[in-house]
Amino acid sequence: MKPNEGTTDRIIRLALAVVFFLLAFAVAAGVWVYVAAGLGVVMLLTSVVGFCPLYALLGINTCPVPQRKA
């Protein structure tokens, strides 16, 4: 798995994971607890690993291209 997330993308995903966890444990009720917690887990894992399977399927890559040395 080659990383396909840039630093900014990973920071945004980490922030979203925190928001989803807060929603799951503080605000949500019923099935929404599981939905918010599940989204939080997905955002947390993809931000830590640096790879998003959905990005791979869609051909999106926010990871900066390394410069070639001449």
N, CA, C and O atoms as a MOPAC input file, in Angstrom:
PM7 MOZYME 1SCF
protein

 N      0.83000 1    -1.17300 1     0.00000 1
 C      0.00000 1     0.00000 1     0.00000 1
 C      0.88200 1     1.24700 1     0.00000 1
 O      1.61100 1     1.50500 1     0.95800 1
 N      0.80800 1     1.99800 1    -1.06200 1
 C      1.52000 1     3.26600 1    -1.12900 1
 C      0.63100 1     4.33900 1    -0.51000 1
 O     -0.57300 1     4.36600 1    -0.76400 1
 N      1.21100 1     5.21800 1     0.29500 1
 C      0.40400 1     6.30000 1     0.87900 1
 C     -0.23000 1     7.15700 1    -0.21500 1
 O      0.41600 1     7.49300 1    -1.20800 1
 N     -1.49300 1     7.50300 1    -0.02200 1
 C     -2.16600 1     8.36900 1    -0.98700 1
 C     -2.82800 1     9.56600 1    -0.30100 1
 O     -3.72400 1    10.19700 1    -0.86200 1
 N     -2.37100 1     9.87300 1     0.92800 1
 C     -2.88200 1    11.02000 1     1.66700 1
 C     -1.73300 1    11.93800 1     2.04300 1
 O     -0.70900 1    11.48800 1     2.55700 1
 N     -1.90600 1    13.21400 1     1.78800 1
 C     -0.91700 1    14.20200 1     2.18900 1
 C     -1.08200 1    14.57200 1     3.65600 1
 O     -2.02200 1    14.12900 1     4.31600 1
 N     -0.17000 1    15.37800 1     4.15700 1
 C     -0.17200 1    15.76000 1     5.56000 1
 C     -1.43700 1    16.52500 1     5.94500 1
 O     -2.03200 1    16.25700 1     6.98900 1
 N     -1.84400 1    17.46200 1     5.11800 1
 C     -3.05200 1    18.24000 1     5.41300 1
 C     -4.27100 1    17.33700 1     5.46300 1
 O     -5.11100 1    17.47400 1     6.35200 1
 N     -4.37300 1    16.42300 1     4.52400 1
 C     -5.48100 1    15.46800 1     4.47800 1
 C     -5.50800 1    14.61900 1     5.74400 1
 O     -6.57600 1    14.37000 1     6.30200 1
 N     -4.34900 1    14.17700 1     6.19500 1
 C     -4.27900 1    13.33600 1     7.39000 1
 C     -4.68200 1    14.10800 1     8.64100 1
 O     -5.34400 1    13.55700 1     9.52100 1
 N     -4.29000 1    15.37700 1     8.72900 1
 C     -4.65700 1    16.19700 1     9.88900 1
 C     -6.16400 1    16.43700 1     9.91500 1
 O     -6.78500 1    16.38600 1    10.97700 1
 N     -6.74900 1    16.69700 1     8.74800 1
 C     -8.19500 1    16.90300 1     8.66600 1
 C     -8.92900 1    15.63300 1     9.07700 1
 O     -9.91900 1    15.70100 1     9.80500 1
 N     -8.45800 1    14.48300 1     8.62400 1
 C     -9.09000 1    13.21500 1     8.98800 1
 C     -8.99200 1    12.94600 1    10.48500 1
 O     -9.93300 1    12.43500 1    11.09200 1
 N     -7.85900 1    13.28800 1    11.07400 1
 C     -7.69200 1    13.09700 1    12.51500 1
 C     -8.65600 1    13.99600 1    13.28400 1
 O     -9.25700 1    13.56400 1    14.26800 1
 N     -8.80500 1    15.23700 1    12.84200 1
 C     -9.74700 1    16.15600 1    13.48500 1
 C    -11.18100 1    15.64800 1    13.33600 1
 O    -11.96900 1    15.72000 1    14.27900 1
 N    -11.51800 1    15.13900 1    12.15700 1
 C    -12.85200 1    14.57300 1    11.94800 1
 C    -13.09400 1    13.34900 1    12.82600 1
 O    -14.20600 1    13.14000 1    13.30900 1
 N    -12.05900 1    12.54300 1    13.03300 1
 C    -12.18700 1    11.37900 1    13.90300 1
 C    -12.54800 1    11.81400 1    15.31500 1
 O    -13.41300 1    11.21500 1    15.95200 1
 N    -11.88800 1    12.85000 1    15.79900 1
 C    -12.19300 1    13.36300 1    17.14000 1
 C    -13.62900 1    13.85600 1    17.20900 1
 O    -14.33500 1    13.57900 1    18.17800 1
 N    -14.06800 1    14.59000 1    16.18200 1
 C    -15.44200 1    15.09800 1    16.14900 1
 C    -16.43900 1    13.94800 1    16.15100 1
 O    -17.42200 1    13.99300 1    16.89100 1
 N    -16.21200 1    12.92300 1    15.34700 1
 C    -17.12600 1    11.78700 1    15.29500 1
 C    -17.16300 1    11.03500 1    16.62300 1
 O    -18.23000 1    10.59600 1    17.05200 1
 N    -16.01100 1    10.88000 1    17.27600 1
 C    -15.99600 1    10.22000 1    18.57800 1
 C    -16.76200 1    11.04100 1    19.61800 1
 O    -17.49400 1    10.48400 1    20.43500 1
 N    -16.59300 1    12.35800 1    19.58600 1
 C    -17.34000 1    13.21500 1    20.50900 1
 C    -18.83500 1    13.12100 1    20.25000 1
 O    -19.62800 1    13.06800 1    21.19000 1
 N    -19.22000 1    13.10200 1    18.98800 1
 C    -20.63700 1    12.93500 1    18.65300 1
 C    -21.16700 1    11.58700 1    19.12700 1
 O    -22.28100 1    11.49600 1    19.64300 1
 N    -20.37400 1    10.55500 1    18.95000 1
 C    -20.82100 1     9.21300 1    19.31000 1
 C    -21.04900 1     9.07800 1    20.80800 1
 O    -22.01500 1     8.44600 1    21.23500 1
 N    -20.17900 1     9.65800 1    21.59500 1
 C    -20.25100 1     9.42600 1    23.03000 1
 C    -20.92900 1    10.54200 1    23.80400 1
 O    -21.22200 1    10.36600 1    24.98700 1
 N    -21.18800 1    11.68500 1    23.17900 1
 C    -21.78200 1    12.78800 1    23.91100 1
 C    -23.18400 1    13.15900 1    23.40900 1
 O    -24.04900 1    13.51900 1    24.20800 1
 N    -23.40900 1    13.07400 1    22.11700 1
 C    -24.63500 1    13.62700 1    21.55900 1
 C    -25.54600 1    12.56100 1    20.95800 1
 O    -26.75200 1    12.56100 1    21.20200 1
 N    -24.98000 1    11.67100 1    20.18800 1
 C    -25.78000 1    10.71900 1    19.40900 1
 C    -26.54400 1     9.74700 1    20.30600 1
 O    -26.15400 1     9.47600 1    21.44200 1
 N    -27.63200 1     9.23800 1    19.76200 1
 C    -28.43800 1     8.25400 1    20.48400 1
 C    -28.87100 1     7.16400 1    19.51400 1
 O    -29.01700 1     7.40700 1    18.31600 1
 N    -29.07300 1     5.97200 1    20.03600 1
 C    -29.53900 1     4.86100 1    19.22100 1
 C    -28.48500 1     4.37400 1    18.25200 1
 O    -27.31200 1     4.24500 1    18.60500 1
 N    -28.90300 1     4.10600 1    17.03800 1
 C    -28.01200 1     3.56600 1    16.01700 1
 C    -26.95600 1     4.58100 1    15.59400 1
 O    -25.90200 1     4.20000 1    15.08700 1
 N    -27.23100 1     5.87800 1    15.79900 1
 C    -26.28400 1     6.91700 1    15.40800 1
 C    -24.99100 1     6.84900 1    16.19900 1
 O    -23.95900 1     7.34100 1    15.74200 1
 N    -25.03300 1     6.24600 1    17.37500 1
 C    -23.79800 1     6.04900 1    18.15500 1
 C    -22.84200 1     5.16700 1    17.36600 1
 O    -21.65200 1     5.46600 1    17.27400 1
 N    -23.35300 1     4.08900 1    16.80000 1
 C    -22.52600 1     3.15800 1    16.04000 1
 C    -22.05300 1     3.76200 1    14.72700 1
 O    -20.92300 1     3.52300 1    14.30200 1
 N    -22.90400 1     4.53600 1    14.08900 1
 C    -22.52700 1     5.18700 1    12.83500 1
 C    -21.40100 1     6.18700 1    13.08400 1
 O    -20.39600 1     6.18300 1    12.37300 1
 N    -21.56400 1     7.03800 1    14.08500 1
 C    -20.54900 1     8.05700 1    14.37900 1
 C    -19.25000 1     7.41300 1    14.84800 1
 O    -18.16700 1     7.83800 1    14.44600 1
 N    -19.35000 1     6.38600 1    15.69900 1
 C    -18.14000 1     5.70600 1    16.16900 1
 C    -17.44300 1     4.98600 1    15.02300 1
 O    -16.21400 1     4.99200 1    14.95100 1
 N    -18.19700 1     4.37100 1    14.13200 1
 C    -17.62200 1     3.69500 1    12.97700 1
 C    -16.90400 1     4.65800 1    12.05500 1
 O    -15.81000 1     4.36400 1    11.57400 1
 N    -17.51500 1     5.81000 1    11.80400 1
 C    -16.85900 1     6.82900 1    10.97800 1
 C    -15.60200 1     7.35200 1    11.66400 1
 O    -14.59900 1     7.62700 1    11.00600 1
 N    -15.65800 1     7.48600 1    12.98000 1
 C    -14.48800 1     7.92400 1    13.72900 1
 C    -13.34100 1     6.94100 1    13.61600 1
 O    -12.18800 1     7.34100 1    13.45700 1
 N    -13.65300 1     5.65000 1    13.69900 1
 C    -12.62400 1     4.61400 1    13.58100 1
 C    -12.01100 1     4.63500 1    12.18600 1
 O    -10.79100 1     4.55400 1    12.04400 1
 N    -12.83900 1     4.74300 1    11.16300 1
 C    -12.34100 1     4.76800 1     9.78300 1
 C    -11.43700 1     5.97700 1     9.56400 1
 O    -10.35600 1     5.84900 1     8.98800 1
 N    -11.87400 1     7.14700 1    10.02100 1
 C    -11.06000 1     8.35600 1     9.86200 1
 C     -9.74700 1     8.25300 1    10.62800 1
 O     -8.70300 1     8.67700 1    10.13300 1
 N     -9.79400 1     7.69400 1    11.82700 1
 C     -8.58900 1     7.53800 1    12.62600 1
 C     -7.60200 1     6.58500 1    11.95400 1
 O     -6.41500 1     6.89300 1    11.84900 1
 N     -8.08400 1     5.43700 1    11.50400 1
 C     -7.20100 1     4.44900 1    10.87400 1
 C     -6.58400 1     4.97800 1     9.57800 1
 O     -5.39000 1     4.80100 1     9.34000 1
 N     -7.39500 1     5.62200 1     8.74700 1
 C     -6.84600 1     6.12100 1     7.48300 1
 C     -5.86100 1     7.26100 1     7.70900 1
 O     -4.91300 1     7.42200 1     6.94000 1
 N     -6.07800 1     8.05600 1     8.76000 1
 C     -5.12600 1     9.14500 1     9.02400 1
 C     -3.81300 1     8.60600 1     9.57500 1
 O     -2.74900 1     9.14500 1     9.27100 1
 N     -3.87200 1     7.55900 1    10.37100 1
 C     -2.64500 1     6.98200 1    10.94000 1
 C     -1.84500 1     6.23800 1     9.86900 1
 O     -0.62300 1     6.36800 1     9.79700 1
 N     -2.53900 1     5.46100 1     9.04100 1
 C     -1.87200 1     4.64800 1     8.02000 1
 C     -1.43900 1     5.49400 1     6.81800 1
 O     -0.40700 1     5.21600 1     6.20700 1
 N     -2.21800 1     6.51900 1     6.47800 1
 C     -1.89100 1     7.36200 1     5.32500 1
 C     -2.40900 1     6.81400 1     4.01500 1
 O     -2.02900 1     7.28500 1     2.94300 1
 N     -3.27300 1     5.82600 1     4.09800 1
 C     -3.82600 1     5.19600 1     2.89100 1
 C     -5.34400 1     5.16100 1     3.01100 1
 O     -5.88500 1     4.73800 1     4.03300 1
 N     -6.02700 1     5.61000 1     1.96000 1
 C     -7.48400 1     5.57200 1     1.91400 1
 C     -7.91200 1     4.67500 1     0.75000 1
 O     -7.60900 1     4.98100 1    -0.40300 1
 N     -8.60500 1     3.58200 1     1.03400 1
 C     -9.04500 1     2.69600 1    -0.05100 1
 C     -9.98100 1     3.38500 1    -1.04700 1
 O     -9.94100 1     3.08300 1    -2.24000 1
 N    -10.81100 1     4.29200 1    -0.57600 1
 C    -11.70800 1     5.00700 1    -1.48300 1
 C    -10.92000 1     5.90000 1    -2.43300 1
 O    -11.25300 1     5.99300 1    -3.61400 1
 N     -9.88600 1     6.55000 1    -1.93200 1
 C     -9.00900 1     7.34100 1    -2.79900 1
 C     -8.37100 1     6.44100 1    -3.86000 1
 O     -8.27200 1     6.83000 1    -5.02400 1
 N     -7.94400 1     5.25300 1    -3.46600 1
 C     -7.32400 1     4.33100 1    -4.41800 1
 C     -8.31500 1     3.94000 1    -5.52300 1
 O     -7.94600 1     3.87100 1    -6.69600 1
 N     -9.56500 1     3.68700 1    -5.14600 1
 C    -10.57900 1     3.32300 1    -6.14400 1
 C    -10.87500 1     4.47400 1    -7.10000 1
 O    -11.10700 1     4.26000 1    -8.29000 1
 N    -10.86500 1     5.69100 1    -6.57100 1
 C    -11.19100 1     6.85500 1    -7.38800 1
 C     -9.97900 1     7.47000 1    -8.07500 1
 O    -10.12500 1     8.40200 1    -8.86700 1
 N     -8.78200 1     6.96000 1    -7.78200 1
 C     -7.56400 1     7.47300 1    -8.39500 1
 C     -7.11600 1     8.81100 1    -7.83200 1
 O     -6.42600 1     9.56900 1    -8.51400 1
 N     -7.49900 1     9.11200 1    -6.59600 1
 C     -7.13000 1    10.37400 1    -5.95800 1
 C     -5.85700 1    10.16300 1    -5.15300 1
 O     -5.69600 1     9.14300 1    -4.48200 1
 N     -4.95500 1    11.13400 1    -5.22300 1
 C     -3.71500 1    11.06200 1    -4.45600 1
 C     -3.36000 1    12.47700 1    -3.99800 1
 O     -3.02900 1    13.33300 1    -4.81900 1
 N     -3.42700 1    12.72000 1    -2.69600 1
 C     -3.07400 1    14.03200 1    -2.15800 1
 C     -1.67900 1    14.03700 1    -1.57000 1
 O     -1.24400 1    15.04700 1    -1.01600 1
 N     -0.97200 1    12.92400 1    -1.68200 1
 C      0.39000 1    12.82300 1    -1.19800 1
 C      1.30300 1    13.55100 1    -2.18000 1
 O      1.19900 1    13.34300 1    -3.38900 1
 N      2.20600 1    14.41100 1    -1.66900 1
 C      3.07800 1    15.14900 1    -2.58900 1
 C      4.00800 1    14.21200 1    -3.36100 1
 O      4.46500 1    13.19300 1    -2.84400 1
 N      4.26700 1    14.57800 1    -4.58500 1
 C      5.14700 1    13.79400 1    -5.44200 1
 C      6.60000 1    14.06900 1    -5.05400 1
 O      7.01700 1    15.22600 1    -5.00000 1
 N      7.36900 1    13.01900 1    -4.78500 1
 C      8.77300 1    13.26000 1    -4.43300 1
 C      9.55000 1    13.82100 1    -5.62300 1
 O      9.32400 1    13.41900 1    -6.76400 1
 N     10.46800 1    14.75300 1    -5.34700 1
 C     11.27200 1    15.36500 1    -6.40300 1
 C     12.39300 1    14.42800 1    -6.80000 1
 O     13.02200 1    13.80500 1    -5.94500 1
 N     12.64400 1    14.32700 1    -8.09600 1
 C     13.74300 1    13.50200 1    -8.59500 1
 C     15.04900 1    14.27700 1    -8.49300 1
 O     15.09600 1    15.47800 1    -8.75900 1
 N     16.09100 1    13.58700 1    -8.11200 1
 C     17.40600 1    14.21600 1    -8.06500 1
 C     18.09300 1    13.99900 1    -9.40100 1
 O     18.08500 1    12.89300 1    -9.94100 1
 N     18.68300 1    15.05500 1    -9.92800 1
 C     19.32100 1    14.97900 1   -11.23600 1
 C     20.70100 1    14.39600 1   -11.15600 1
 O     21.37500 1    14.26300 1   -12.17600 1

